[in-house]
Amino acid sequence: MRSLRCILLALSICGAVAADGAVAEAREGPWDAVAELRELMDWVTFRLTFDGGTMLPEMAAGEWEPQVTGTPRFELGLVDQALLAGSGSGRAYYPRGPNAPMGTRGAVSMWIRPVKWTRVNGGNTTFLMTTNSSFYLQRQGPAHNEEGRVTRHEGLQYLIRGERTGNKTLMVGTAGWPDGQWRLIVANWSWPTMSLSIDGGEFRSVAVKAAPDESYFGRLSVGATGGETTLIDELTIYRRPLTLDEARLLYESFRPAGEDQQ
């Protein structure tokens, strides 16, 4: 894959281990089976599948060794295993560099599945962020006052913060998202524009007041120890924004059979 470093994980050959000790049979994934996705792979700079129950990236354009905090937990995911974020699970930090070209243009896609989301006074769950808190993909939990009135709405947030860019947020409400259903997130950046697509749908966009550069961002952080229990799978970063057709292709290729979105 051009200059990308590919990391072969021996554990992934054995399949995923479920909570009851059962081993799921390893299956060929869409990245291998779908020709258009194999072509898209040429644009990938960083990829975490969590297969085999590990925080090691499967692909990385730059330095890849993670710094793991806590004890990451894994469950069966879309193809093999997925990372459990929140509820005391661990997280990992990665050198960003060429793995995530955030100072220019790029994209990240990931699948998330609510496991147990609190609908009253729930916490925030971070999926991907930079360690200087300038870039976030997270689920914001709701908050209510003593009378039960909503003081903070729950939603999926894609945001950038800082003096140069200003604080900009794209948010999609998640009050209607049931537990147990997978959702595809695609977040693009091509400064000064940032855009967000859910489940292969149309991109919503917003512009920052000034374009950041590479020094604006810290390391990559994946996962969360606190917040609402959520599965993360197939986290992939690209060196250009994804098109609507590519977002739809990812959604149709990975979506579990028979799963109708609400």
CSV table of C-alpha atoms in Angstrom, one decimal, residues 77-250:
chain,number,residue,atom,x,y,z
A,77,GLY,CA,-17.6,-6.2,16.1
A,78,LEU,CA,-18.5,-5.8,12.4
A,79,VAL,CA,-16.0,-8.3,11.0
A,80,ASP,CA,-13.9,-9.5,14.0
A,81,GLN,CA,-13.5,-7.6,17.2
A,82,ALA,CA,-14.3,-4.0,18.2
A,83,LEU,CA,-13.1,-1.7,21.0
A,84,LEU,CA,-15.4,-1.0,23.9
A,85,ALA,CA,-15.2,2.7,24.8
A,86,GLY,CA,-16.5,4.0,28.1
A,87,SER,CA,-17.4,2.2,31.4
A,88,GLY,CA,-13.9,1.8,32.6
A,89,SER,CA,-12.3,0.5,29.4
A,90,GLY,CA,-8.8,1.7,28.3
A,91,ARG,CA,-7.6,4.0,25.6
A,92,ALA,CA,-4.5,4.4,23.4
A,93,TYR,CA,-2.4,7.4,22.2
A,94,TYR,CA,-0.6,7.4,18.9
A,95,PRO,CA,2.0,9.6,17.2
A,96,ARG,CA,0.0,11.7,14.7
A,97,GLY,CA,2.5,12.9,12.1
A,98,PRO,CA,1.6,11.4,8.7
A,99,ASN,CA,-0.9,9.1,10.3
A,100,ALA,CA,-3.5,11.9,10.4
A,101,PRO,CA,-2.8,14.9,8.0
A,102,MET,CA,-5.0,17.2,10.0
A,103,GLY,CA,-3.2,20.4,9.0
A,104,THR,CA,-4.2,20.0,5.3
A,105,ARG,CA,-7.0,17.8,4.1
A,106,GLY,CA,-8.3,14.3,5.0
A,107,ALA,CA,-11.0,12.2,6.5
A,108,VAL,CA,-11.8,9.7,9.2
A,109,SER,CA,-14.4,6.9,9.1
A,110,MET,CA,-15.5,4.7,11.9
A,111,TRP,CA,-18.4,2.5,12.9
A,112,ILE,CA,-19.9,2.9,16.4
A,113,ARG,CA,-22.6,1.0,18.2
A,114,PRO,CA,-24.4,2.2,21.3
A,115,VAL,CA,-24.2,-0.5,24.0
A,116,LYS,CA,-25.8,1.3,26.9
A,117,TRP,CA,-26.5,4.9,26.5
A,118,THR,CA,-28.0,6.8,29.4
A,119,ARG,CA,-30.8,9.0,28.2
A,120,VAL,CA,-31.0,11.2,31.3
A,121,ASN,CA,-27.9,12.9,32.6
A,122,GLY,CA,-25.5,10.8,30.6
A,123,GLY,CA,-21.8,11.4,30.3
A,124,ASN,CA,-19.7,12.1,27.2
A,125,THR,CA,-17.9,9.3,25.3
A,126,THR,CA,-14.9,10.3,23.2
A,127,PHE,CA,-14.1,8.1,20.2
A,128,LEU,CA,-11.2,10.1,18.6
A,129,MET,CA,-9.5,13.3,19.7
A,130,THR,CA,-6.2,15.0,19.7
A,131,THR,CA,-4.4,15.3,23.0
A,132,ASN,CA,-4.4,19.1,23.0
A,133,SER,CA,-8.3,19.0,22.9
A,134,SER,CA,-8.4,20.8,19.5
A,135,PHE,CA,-10.2,18.0,17.6
A,136,TYR,CA,-13.0,15.7,18.7
A,137,LEU,CA,-15.4,13.0,17.6
A,138,GLN,CA,-17.6,12.1,20.5
A,139,ARG,CA,-21.1,11.4,21.7
A,140,GLN,CA,-22.3,14.1,24.1
A,141,GLY,CA,-24.6,12.7,26.8
A,142,PRO,CA,-27.7,14.6,27.8
A,143,ALA,CA,-28.2,16.7,30.9
A,144,HIS,CA,-31.4,17.7,32.8
A,145,ASN,CA,-32.2,20.0,35.6
A,146,GLU,CA,-34.1,19.2,38.8
A,147,GLU,CA,-37.4,19.8,37.0
A,148,GLY,CA,-36.4,17.3,34.3
A,149,ARG,CA,-35.9,19.9,31.6
A,150,VAL,CA,-33.1,19.3,29.1
A,151,THR,CA,-30.1,21.6,29.7
A,152,ARG,CA,-27.7,19.8,27.3
A,153,HIS,CA,-28.9,17.8,24.3
A,154,GLU,CA,-27.4,14.4,23.4
A,155,GLY,CA,-25.8,14.0,20.1
A,156,LEU,CA,-22.8,12.9,18.0
A,157,GLN,CA,-20.4,15.8,17.8
A,158,TYR,CA,-17.6,16.6,15.3
A,159,LEU,CA,-15.8,19.7,16.6
A,160,ILE,CA,-12.7,21.7,16.4
A,161,ARG,CA,-11.6,24.2,19.1
A,162,GLY,CA,-9.0,26.9,19.4
A,163,GLU,CA,-8.2,30.6,19.0
A,164,ARG,CA,-7.1,30.4,15.4
A,165,THR,CA,-10.1,28.3,14.1
A,166,GLY,CA,-12.7,29.4,16.5
A,167,ASN,CA,-14.9,26.8,18.1
A,168,LYS,CA,-17.0,25.0,15.5
A,169,THR,CA,-19.3,22.0,15.9
A,170,LEU,CA,-21.3,19.7,13.7
A,171,MET,CA,-23.8,17.8,15.7
A,172,VAL,CA,-26.4,15.1,14.9
A,173,GLY,CA,-29.0,14.3,17.5
A,174,THR,CA,-28.8,10.7,18.9
A,175,ALA,CA,-32.0,10.6,21.0
A,176,GLY,CA,-33.5,8.2,18.5
A,177,TRP,CA,-30.5,5.9,18.2
A,178,PRO,CA,-31.3,2.5,19.8
A,179,ASP,CA,-28.7,0.5,21.6
A,180,GLY,CA,-27.3,-2.4,19.6
A,181,GLN,CA,-27.4,-0.7,16.2
A,182,TRP,CA,-24.2,0.1,14.2
A,183,ARG,CA,-23.7,3.6,12.7
A,184,LEU,CA,-21.2,4.9,10.2
A,185,ILE,CA,-19.5,8.2,10.9
A,186,VAL,CA,-17.5,10.0,8.1
A,187,ALA,CA,-15.8,13.2,9.1
A,188,ASN,CA,-14.0,15.3,6.4
A,189,TRP,CA,-11.7,18.3,6.7
A,190,SER,CA,-10.4,20.5,3.8
A,191,TRP,CA,-9.7,23.7,5.6
A,192,PRO,CA,-11.5,26.0,6.1
A,193,THR,CA,-14.3,23.5,5.7
A,194,MET,CA,-15.2,20.5,7.8
A,195,SER,CA,-18.1,18.2,7.0
A,196,LEU,CA,-19.9,15.2,8.6
A,197,SER,CA,-22.0,12.3,7.2
A,198,ILE,CA,-23.9,9.6,9.1
A,199,ASP,CA,-24.8,6.2,7.6
A,200,GLY,CA,-23.7,7.3,4.1
A,201,GLY,CA,-26.0,10.3,4.1
A,202,GLU,CA,-25.5,13.8,2.7
A,203,PHE,CA,-22.6,15.7,4.2
A,204,ARG,CA,-23.3,18.7,6.5
A,205,SER,CA,-20.6,21.4,6.4
A,206,VAL,CA,-19.3,24.3,8.4
A,207,ALA,CA,-16.4,26.7,7.9
A,208,VAL,CA,-13.8,27.7,10.5
A,209,LYS,CA,-12.6,31.3,10.7
A,210,ALA,CA,-9.0,30.4,9.8
A,211,ALA,CA,-7.2,27.2,8.6
A,212,PRO,CA,-5.0,25.4,11.2
A,213,ASP,CA,-1.6,23.9,10.5
A,214,GLU,CA,0.0,20.7,11.7
A,215,SER,CA,1.3,22.3,14.9
A,216,TYR,CA,-2.3,23.1,15.9
A,217,PHE,CA,-2.9,19.4,16.8
A,218,GLY,CA,-1.6,17.0,19.4
A,219,ARG,CA,-1.3,13.2,19.3
A,220,LEU,CA,-4.2,10.9,18.5
A,221,SER,CA,-6.2,9.5,21.3
A,222,VAL,CA,-8.6,6.6,20.5
A,223,GLY,CA,-11.2,5.3,22.9
A,224,ALA,CA,-12.4,6.4,26.4
A,225,THR,CA,-12.3,5.2,29.9
A,226,GLY,CA,-15.4,7.1,31.0
A,227,GLY,CA,-18.7,7.9,29.4
A,228,GLU,CA,-21.5,5.8,27.9
A,229,THR,CA,-20.6,2.2,26.8
A,230,THR,CA,-20.1,2.2,23.0
A,231,LEU,CA,-18.3,-0.1,20.5
A,232,ILE,CA,-15.9,1.4,18.0
A,233,ASP,CA,-14.8,-0.5,14.9
A,234,GLU,CA,-13.0,-0.1,11.6
A,235,LEU,CA,-11.5,3.3,12.4
A,236,THR,CA,-9.7,4.5,9.2
A,237,ILE,CA,-8.0,7.8,8.4
A,238,TYR,CA,-7.4,9.0,4.8
A,239,ARG,CA,-5.2,11.7,3.3
A,240,ARG,CA,-8.1,13.3,1.4
A,241,PRO,CA,-11.8,13.9,2.1
A,242,LEU,CA,-14.2,11.1,1.1
A,243,THR,CA,-16.9,11.7,-1.5
A,244,LEU,CA,-20.6,11.0,-0.8
A,245,ASP,CA,-20.4,7.9,-3.1
A,246,GLU,CA,-17.5,6.6,-1.0
A,247,ALA,CA,-19.3,7.2,2.2
A,248,ARG,CA,-22.3,5.3,0.8
A,249,LEU,CA,-20.0,2.5,-0.4
A,250,LEU,CA,-18.5,2.1,3.1
